[in-house]
PDB file of C-alpha atoms in Angstrom:
ATOM      1  CA  PRO A   1      30.431  73.556  81.381  1.00 48.00           C
ATOM      2  CA  GLU A   2      28.742  72.398  84.590  1.00 47.00           C
ATOM      3  CA  MET A   3      25.615  71.575  82.644  1.00 48.00           C
ATOM      4  CA  ARG A   4      27.698  69.767  80.092  1.00 48.00           C
ATOM      5  CA  HIS A   5      29.310  67.667  82.836  1.00 45.00           C
ATOM      6  CA  LYS A   6      25.916  66.818  84.250  1.00 48.00           C
ATOM      7  CA  GLU A   7      24.597  65.924  80.894  1.00 47.00           C
ATOM      8  CA  PHE A   8      27.647  63.962  79.863  1.00 49.00           C
ATOM      9  CA  PRO A   9      29.067  62.302  83.028  1.00 53.00           C
ATOM     10  CA  LYS A  10      31.278  59.907  81.079  1.00 53.00           C
ATOM     11  CA  LEU A  11      32.911  62.767  79.228  1.00 51.00           C
ATOM     12  CA  ALA A  12      33.547  64.577  82.520  1.00 53.00           C
ATOM     13  CA  ARG A  13      35.202  61.534  84.117  1.00 59.00           C
ATOM     14  CA  LYS A  14      37.339  61.104  81.028  1.00 57.00           C
ATOM     15  CA  ARG A  15      38.571  64.711  81.242  1.00 57.00           C
ATOM     16  CA  ILE A  16      39.437  64.301  84.942  1.00 58.00           C
ATOM     17  CA  MET A  17      41.402  61.115  84.284  1.00 60.00           C
ATOM     18  CA  LYS A  18      43.259  62.822  81.429  1.00 55.00           C
ATOM     19  CA  ARG A  19      44.258  65.745  83.683  1.00 57.00           C
ATOM     20  CA  THR A  20      45.424  63.407  86.471  1.00 58.00           C
ATOM     21  CA  THR A  21      47.462  61.318  84.058  1.00 55.00           C
ATOM     22  CA  HIS A  22      49.018  64.443  82.531  1.00 48.00           C
ATOM     23  CA  ASP A  23      49.982  65.872  85.936  1.00 54.00           C
ATOM     24  CA  SER A  24      51.600  62.637  87.096  1.00 53.00           C
ATOM     25  CA  THR A  25      53.527  62.370  83.846  1.00 49.00           C
ATOM     26  CA  VAL A  26      54.829  65.931  84.099  1.00 41.00           C
ATOM     27  CA  LYS A  27      55.905  65.413  87.711  1.00 45.00           C
ATOM     28  CA  GLN A  28      58.092  62.499  86.671  1.00 46.00           C
ATOM     29  CA  PHE A  29      60.184  64.843  84.533  1.00 37.00           C
ATOM     30  CA  GLU A  30      60.525  67.651  87.079  1.00 42.00           C
ATOM     31  CA  VAL A  31      64.156  68.583  88.044  1.00 39.00           C
ATOM     32  CA  ARG A  32      65.001  67.013  91.386  1.00 42.00           C
ATOM     33  CA  PRO A  33      68.627  67.338  92.507  1.00 39.00           C
ATOM     34  CA  HIS A  34      70.164  64.044  93.361  1.00 38.00           C
ATOM     35  CA  ALA A  35      71.452  63.652  96.907  1.00 38.00           C
ATOM     36  CA  CYS A  36      75.046  63.074  95.775  1.00 38.00           C
ATOM     37  CA  THR A  37      74.912  65.946  93.310  1.00 35.00           C
ATOM     38  CA  ALA A  38      73.579  68.331  95.922  1.00 34.00           C
ATOM     39  CA  ALA A  39      76.204  67.204  98.372  1.00 35.00           C
ATOM     40  CA  ARG A  40      78.993  67.760  95.857  1.00 34.00           C
ATOM     41  CA  PHE A  41      77.641  71.182  94.952  1.00 30.00           C
ATOM     42  CA  PHE A  42      77.485  72.180  98.624  1.00 31.00           C
ATOM     43  CA  TYR A  43      81.090  70.974  99.131  1.00 31.00           C
ATOM     44  CA  VAL A  44      82.346  73.054  96.236  1.00 32.00           C
ATOM     45  CA  LEU A  45      80.640  76.156  97.564  1.00 33.00           C
ATOM     46  CA  CYS A  46      81.732  75.743 101.173  1.00 36.00           C
ATOM     47  CA  SER A  47      85.230  74.256 100.801  1.00 37.00           C
ATOM     48  CA  PRO A  48      88.222  76.568 100.056  1.00 41.00           C
ATOM     49  CA  ARG A  49      88.901  76.560  96.341  1.00 40.00           C
ATOM     50  CA  PRO A  50      92.550  76.324  95.214  1.00 43.00           C
ATOM     51  CA  PRO A  51      92.873  79.166  92.726  1.00 44.00           C
ATOM     52  CA  ALA A  52      96.172  79.740  90.972  1.00 43.00           C
ATOM     53  CA  LEU A  53      96.751  82.991  92.845  1.00 46.00           C
ATOM     54  CA  LEU A  54      96.222  81.431  96.271  1.00 46.00           C
ATOM     55  CA  PRO A  55      99.961  80.863  96.981  1.00 53.00           C
ATOM     56  CA  LEU A  56     100.911  84.329  95.713  1.00 64.00           C
ATOM     57  CA  PRO A  57     100.059  86.324  98.870  1.00 67.00           C
ATOM     58  CA  PRO A  58     102.330  84.090 101.019  1.00 80.00           C
ATOM     59  CA  PHE A  59     104.942  84.289  98.270  1.00 77.00           C
ATOM     60  CA  GLN A  60     104.766  88.079  98.196  1.00 81.00           C
ATOM     61  CA  SER A  61     104.933  88.298 101.987  1.00 85.00           C
ATOM     62  CA  THR A  62     107.975  86.008 101.962  1.00 86.00           C
ATOM     63  CA  LEU A  63     109.660  88.275  99.418  1.00 84.00           C
ATOM     64  CA  VAL A  64     108.970  91.252 101.669  1.00 87.00           C
ATOM     65  CA  GLU A  65     110.523  89.431 104.629  1.00 90.00           C
ATOM     66  CA  ILE A  66     113.575  88.523 102.551  1.00 89.00           C
ATOM     67  CA  SER A  67     113.913  92.125 101.416  1.00 88.00           C
ATOM     68  CA  ASP A  68     113.682  93.384 105.008  1.00 91.00           C
ATOM     69  CA  VAL A  69     116.333  90.943 106.247  1.00 92.00           C
ATOM     70  CA  LEU A  70     118.730  91.791 103.427  1.00 92.00           C
ATOM     71  CA  GLU A  71     118.100  95.501 103.841  1.00 92.00           C
ATOM     72  CA  VAL A  72     119.292  95.204 107.437  1.00 94.00           C
ATOM     73  CA  LYS A  73     122.452  93.476 106.193  1.00 94.00           C
ATOM     74  CA  VAL A  74     123.053  96.240 103.652  1.00 93.00           C
ATOM     75  CA  ILE A  75     122.679  98.862 106.376  1.00 94.00           C
ATOM     76  CA  GLU A  76     125.111  96.968 108.612  1.00 95.00           C
ATOM     77  CA  ALA A  77     127.642  96.704 105.780  1.00 95.00           C
ATOM     78  CA  SER A  78     127.284 100.425 105.039  1.00 94.00           C
ATOM     79  CA  ARG A  79     127.830 101.325 108.674  1.00 95.00           C
ATOM     80  CA  ASP A  80     130.875  99.072 108.874  1.00 96.00           C
ATOM     81  CA  VAL A  81     132.512 100.570 105.802  1.00 96.00           C
ATOM     82  CA  GLN A  82     131.709 104.041 107.082  1.00 95.00           C
ATOM     83  CA  LYS A  83     133.409 103.281 110.396  1.00 96.00           C
ATOM     84  CA  GLY A  84     136.360 101.651 108.650  1.00 95.00           C
ATOM     85  CA  ILE A  85     136.935 104.564 106.292  1.00 96.00           C
ATOM     86  CA  ALA A  86     136.486 107.071 109.124  1.00 96.00           C
ATOM     87  CA  GLY A  87     139.109 105.211 111.175  1.00 95.00           C
ATOM     88  CA  VAL A  88     141.584 105.221 108.279  1.00 96.00           C
ATOM     89  CA  ASP A  89     140.982 108.914 107.571  1.00 96.00           C
ATOM     90  CA  GLN A  90     141.554 109.690 111.228  1.00 96.00           C
ATOM     91  CA  ALA A  91     144.841 107.764 111.184  1.00 96.00           C
ATOM     92  CA  ILE A  92     146.010 109.733 108.121  1.00 96.00           C
ATOM     93  CA  GLN A  93     145.051 112.985 109.819  1.00 96.00           C
ATOM     94  CA  ASP A  94     147.021 111.999 112.917  1.00 96.00           C
ATOM     95  CA  ILE A  95     150.120 111.341 110.806  1.00 95.00           C
ATOM     96  CA  PHE A  96     149.843 114.721 109.111  1.00 96.00           C
ATOM     97  CA  ALA A  97     149.131 116.413 112.431  1.00 95.00           C
ATOM     98  CA  GLU A  98     152.562 115.204 113.553  1.00 94.00           C
ATOM     99  CA  LEU A  99     154.239 116.108 110.254  1.00 94.00           C
ATOM    100  CA  ASN A 100     152.778 119.618 110.355  1.00 94.00           C
ATOM    101  CA  GLN A 101     154.619 120.461 113.580  1.00 93.00           C
ATOM    102  CA  ASP A 102     157.685 122.326 112.422  1.00 92.00           C
ATOM    103  CA  LEU A 103     159.484 122.158 115.769  1.00 90.00           C
ATOM    104  CA  TRP A 104     158.996 118.402 115.842  1.00 90.00           C
ATOM    105  CA  LEU A 105     159.839 117.893 112.176  1.00 91.00           C
ATOM    106  CA  VAL A 106     163.042 119.890 112.113  1.00 90.00           C
ATOM    107  CA  ARG A 107     164.628 117.642 114.748  1.00 90.00           C
ATOM    108  CA  ARG A 108     163.917 114.476 112.749  1.00 91.00           C
ATOM    109  CA  GLU A 109     165.988 112.819 110.086  1.00 92.00           C
ATOM    110  CA  HIS A 110     164.893 112.343 106.536  1.00 93.00           C
ATOM    111  CA  GLN A 111     164.255 108.645 107.177  1.00 95.00           C
ATOM    112  CA  TYR A 112     161.502 109.670 109.578  1.00 95.00           C
ATOM    113  CA  VAL A 113     159.754 111.543 106.757  1.00 95.00           C
ATOM    114  CA  LEU A 114     160.095 108.523 104.477  1.00 96.00           C
ATOM    115  CA  ASP A 115     158.746 106.217 107.165  1.00 96.00           C
ATOM    116  CA  GLN A 116     155.748 108.480 107.631  1.00 96.00           C
ATOM    117  CA  TRP A 117     154.990 108.221 103.937  1.00 96.00           C
ATOM    118  CA  GLU A 118     155.073 104.420 104.211  1.00 96.00           C
ATOM    119  CA  ASN A 119     152.572 104.673 107.061  1.00 96.00           C
ATOM    120  CA  ILE A 120     150.357 106.960 104.998  1.00 96.00           C
ATOM    121  CA  LYS A 121     150.609 104.581 102.049  1.00 96.00           C
ATOM    122  CA  ILE A 122     149.568 101.652 104.240  1.00 96.00           C
ATOM    123  CA  GLU A 123     146.565 103.581 105.541  1.00 96.00           C
ATOM    124  CA  CYS A 124     145.508 104.481 101.987  1.00 96.00           C
ATOM    125  CA  GLU A 125     145.748 100.807 101.035  1.00 95.00           C
ATOM    126  CA  ASN A 126     143.644  99.912 104.073  1.00 96.00           C
ATOM    127  CA  ARG A 127     141.099 102.453 102.945  1.00 96.00           C
ATOM    128  CA  GLY A 128     140.917 100.816  99.539  1.00 95.00           C
ATOM    129  CA  LYS A 129     140.565  97.404 101.175  1.00 95.00           C
ATOM    130  CA  GLU A 130     137.590  98.664 103.159  1.00 96.00           C
ATOM    131  CA  ILE A 131     135.891  99.671  99.910  1.00 96.00           C
ATOM    132  CA  GLU A 132     136.706  96.320  98.290  1.00 95.00           C
ATOM    133  CA  LYS A 133     135.377  94.441 101.305  1.00 96.00           C
ATOM    134  CA  TYR A 134     132.209  96.525 101.191  1.00 96.00           C
ATOM    135  CA  GLY A 135     131.729  95.664  97.525  1.00 95.00           C
ATOM    136  CA  GLU A 136     132.197  91.963  98.269  1.00 95.00           C
ATOM    137  CA  ARG A 137     129.613  92.122 101.045  1.00 95.00           C
ATOM    138  CA  LEU A 138     127.105  93.823  98.753  1.00 94.00           C
ATOM    139  CA  GLU A 139     127.704  91.214  96.058  1.00 93.00           C
ATOM    140  CA  GLY A 140     127.282  88.461  98.630  1.00 94.00           C
ATOM    141  CA  ILE A 141     124.003  89.968  99.799  1.00 93.00           C
ATOM    142  CA  GLU A 142     122.670  90.063  96.241  1.00 91.00           C
ATOM    143  CA  GLY A 143     123.820  86.477  95.707  1.00 91.00           C
ATOM    144  CA  GLU A 144     121.983  85.499  98.857  1.00 92.00           C
ATOM    145  CA  ARG A 145     118.903  87.344  97.589  1.00 90.00           C
ATOM    146  CA  ALA A 146     119.042  85.438  94.294  1.00 89.00           C
ATOM    147  CA  THR A 147     119.406  82.087  96.100  1.00 90.00           C
ATOM    148  CA  MET A 148     116.558  82.728  98.511  1.00 90.00           C
ATOM    149  CA  VAL A 149     114.220  84.053  95.844  1.00 88.00           C
ATOM    150  CA  ALA A 150     115.009  81.132  93.527  1.00 87.00           C
ATOM    151  CA  ARG A 151     114.117  78.736  96.338  1.00 88.00           C
ATOM    152  CA  GLU A 152     110.830  80.521  96.922  1.00 86.00           C
ATOM    153  CA  LEU A 153     110.061  80.439  93.208  1.00 85.00           C
ATOM    154  CA  ARG A 154     110.612  76.691  93.131  1.00 85.00           C
ATOM    155  CA  THR A 155     108.307  76.343  96.113  1.00 84.00           C
ATOM    156  CA  LEU A 156     105.711  78.477  94.308  1.00 81.00           C
ATOM    157  CA  VAL A 157     105.887  76.264  91.219  1.00 80.00           C
ATOM    158  CA  GLU A 158     105.497  73.115  93.307  1.00 82.00           C
ATOM    159  CA  THR A 159     102.528  74.599  95.171  1.00 80.00           C
ATOM    160  CA  LEU A 160     100.774  75.754  92.018  1.00 78.00           C
ATOM    161  CA  SER A 161     101.413  72.413  90.332  1.00 78.00           C
ATOM    162  CA  ALA A 162     100.055  70.545  93.351  1.00 79.00           C
ATOM    163  CA  THR A 163      96.792  72.501  93.282  1.00 74.00           C
ATOM    164  CA  ALA A 164      96.335  71.635  89.583  1.00 64.00           C
ATOM    165  CA  PHE A 165      93.775  74.436  89.307  1.00 60.00           C
ATOM    166  CA  LYS A 166      95.571  76.046  86.370  1.00 69.00           C
ATOM    167  CA  SER A 167      97.319  74.495  83.422  1.00 76.00           C
ATOM    168  CA  ARG A 168     101.052  74.044  83.330  1.00 77.00           C
ATOM    169  CA  THR A 169     101.341  76.781  80.717  1.00 80.00           C
ATOM    170  CA  ASP A 170      99.504  79.296  82.901  1.00 80.00           C
ATOM    171  CA  ILE A 171     101.698  78.404  85.872  1.00 78.00           C
ATOM    172  CA  GLU A 172     104.862  78.830  83.822  1.00 79.00           C
ATOM    173  CA  ARG A 173     103.624  82.176  82.499  1.00 82.00           C
ATOM    174  CA  LEU A 174     102.850  83.363  86.006  1.00 80.00           C
ATOM    175  CA  VAL A 175     106.219  82.258  87.387  1.00 80.00           C
ATOM    176  CA  GLU A 176     108.046  83.782  84.432  1.00 84.00           C
ATOM    177  CA  GLY A 177     106.458  87.124  85.223  1.00 84.00           C
ATOM    178  CA  GLU A 178     107.552  86.908  88.859  1.00 81.00           C
ATOM    179  CA  ALA A 179     111.054  85.797  87.847  1.00 83.00           C
ATOM    180  CA  PHE A 180     111.363  88.670  85.370  1.00 87.00           C
ATOM    181  CA  GLU A 181     110.397  91.198  88.023  1.00 84.00           C
ATOM    182  CA  LEU A 182     112.828  89.734  90.542  1.00 84.00           C
ATOM    183  CA  ASN A 183     115.641  89.615  87.995  1.00 87.00           C
ATOM    184  CA  THR A 184     114.972  93.264  87.252  1.00 90.00           C
ATOM    185  CA  VAL A 185     115.327  94.053  90.952  1.00 87.00           C
ATOM    186  CA  LEU A 186     118.635  92.172  91.115  1.00 88.00           C
ATOM    187  CA  ILE A 187     119.982  93.970  88.043  1.00 91.00           C
ATOM    188  CA  VAL A 188     118.960  97.390  89.370  1.00 92.00           C
ATOM    189  CA  ASN A 189     120.526  96.646  92.763  1.00 91.00           C
ATOM    190  CA  ARG A 190     123.799  95.499  91.196  1.00 91.00           C
ATOM    191  CA  GLN A 191     123.855  98.564  88.959  1.00 93.00           C
ATOM    192  CA  SER A 192     123.305 100.841  91.971  1.00 93.00           C
ATOM    193  CA  HIS A 193     126.061  99.060  93.891  1.00 93.00           C
ATOM    194  CA  ALA A 194     128.444  99.383  90.948  1.00 94.00           C
ATOM    195  CA  GLU A 195     127.773 103.119  90.691  1.00 95.00           C
ATOM    196  CA  LEU A 196     128.246 103.552  94.432  1.00 94.00           C
ATOM    197  CA  LEU A 197     131.538 101.624  94.423  1.00 95.00           C
ATOM    198  CA  ALA A 198     132.742 103.652  91.436  1.00 96.00           C
ATOM    199  CA  LEU A 199     132.124 106.877  93.354  1.00 96.00           C
ATOM    200  CA  MET A 200     133.864 105.499  96.433  1.00 95.00           C
ATOM    201  CA  GLU A 201     136.871 104.347  94.409  1.00 95.00           C
ATOM    202  CA  LYS A 202     137.054 107.747  92.738  1.00 95.00           C
ATOM    203  CA  ALA A 203     137.049 109.387  96.161  1.00 95.00           C
ATOM    204  CA  GLN A 204     139.731 106.900  97.231  1.00 96.00           C
ATOM    205  CA  ILE A 205     142.007 107.980  94.376  1.00 95.00           C
ATOM    206  CA  ILE A 206     141.497 111.628  95.303  1.00 96.00           C
ATOM    207  CA  VAL A 207     142.339 110.914  98.946  1.00 96.00           C
ATOM    208  CA  ALA A 208     145.506 109.030  97.986  1.00 96.00           C
ATOM    209  CA  MET A 209     146.619 111.806  95.603  1.00 96.00           C
ATOM    210  CA  GLU A 210     145.987 114.502  98.208  1.00 96.00           C
ATOM    211  CA  ALA A 211     147.880 112.466 100.803  1.00 96.00           C
ATOM    212  CA  ARG A 212     150.858 112.167  98.462  1.00 96.00           C
ATOM    213  CA  MET A 213     150.800 115.879  97.616  1.00 96.00           C
ATOM    214  CA  ASN A 214     150.526 116.891 101.272  1.00 96.00           C
ATOM    215  CA  TRP A 215     153.383 114.577 102.184  1.00 96.00           C
ATOM    216  CA  GLU A 216     155.564 116.064  99.452  1.00 96.00           C
ATOM    217  CA  VAL A 217     154.742 119.508 100.835  1.00 96.00           C
ATOM    218  CA  ARG A 218     155.897 118.410 104.295  1.00 95.00           C
ATOM    219  CA  GLN A 219     159.002 116.810 102.844  1.00 95.00           C
ATOM    220  CA  ALA A 220     159.880 120.086 101.146  1.00 95.00           C
ATOM    221  CA  ALA A 221     159.102 121.866 104.438  1.00 94.00           C
ATOM    222  CA  TRP A 222     161.483 119.501 106.259  1.00 94.00           C
ATOM    223  CA  ARG A 223     164.269 120.312 103.820  1.00 93.00           C
ATOM    224  CA  GLN A 224     163.605 124.028 104.133  1.00 93.00           C
ATOM    225  CA  LEU A 225     163.496 123.805 107.928  1.00 92.00           C
ATOM    226  CA  ARG A 226     166.740 121.839 108.038  1.00 91.00           C
ATOM    227  CA  HIS A 227     168.333 124.315 105.656  1.00 90.00           C
ATOM    228  CA  ASP A 228     167.208 127.297 107.718  1.00 88.00           C
ATOM    229  CA  ARG A 229     168.428 125.646 110.903  1.00 88.00           C
ATOM    230  CA  CYS A 230     171.844 124.933 109.412  1.00 88.00           C
ATOM    231  CA  VAL A 231     172.178 128.532 108.203  1.00 89.00           C
ATOM    232  CA  ARG A 232     171.053 129.868 111.572  1.00 86.00           C
ATOM    233  CA  GLU A 233     173.476 127.621 113.482  1.00 82.00           C
ATOM    234  CA  PHE A 234     176.274 128.650 111.121  1.00 81.00           C
ATOM    235  CA  HIS A 235     175.620 132.337 111.779  1.00 83.00           C
ATOM    236  CA  GLU A 236     175.389 131.664 115.502  1.00 80.00           C
ATOM    237  CA  ASP A 237     178.773 129.947 115.387  1.00 78.00           C
ATOM    238  CA  LEU A 238     180.269 132.860 113.471  1.00 80.00           C
ATOM    239  CA  THR A 239     178.809 135.343 115.915  1.00 81.00           C
ATOM    240  CA  ALA A 240     180.051 133.346 118.889  1.00 75.00           C
ATOM    241  CA  LYS A 241     183.606 133.342 117.502  1.00 65.00           C
TER     242      LYS A 241
END
């Protein structure tokens, strides 16, 4: 080829010009990122993207905080009803402790025995009121849970809609899943509370029945004690005469 270039200088210059023209033409079509395009691409990579799941971690943490706060309230309500029922049971035991003293009972009139039953009846009613109040507090706590969670769900929908990263249908599907799970929790909690209250009310009926039976036993004991005392005093009078 070198000899050919020497022999044909015009042909060699023509080949050089063709190569130069071809290279310049190819360079015009090379991919060169525009300044604005590169800047936008860099912004997308470096700036925080608003995915649809971005508000969910704060939402989940808020639900945990709500659950912790309400759990404390449930524990407080349980302790209060436990103290209330224990106080009522102690009052009933004190009444029977007095009725079980034969020497004390035999000197009392029948109206005293009837009055003691009224006191026992009042204490049993107070015991039932403690259970009812406990049930109302549990229902109020679950109502508060539903209100707070509904507010957080609305906030979640507004946040996801504001990001506009997902379609409205995807947002609704996501929120429906969260709402279904939370509704399941509410239903399970209410079912557990209903079962617990049913057991407590059953125990309340047993306590009231046992109180009535024990009182009737002491009433019969009072009659027997009064009868024995009358017979003994009669014999003492006969012996004295």
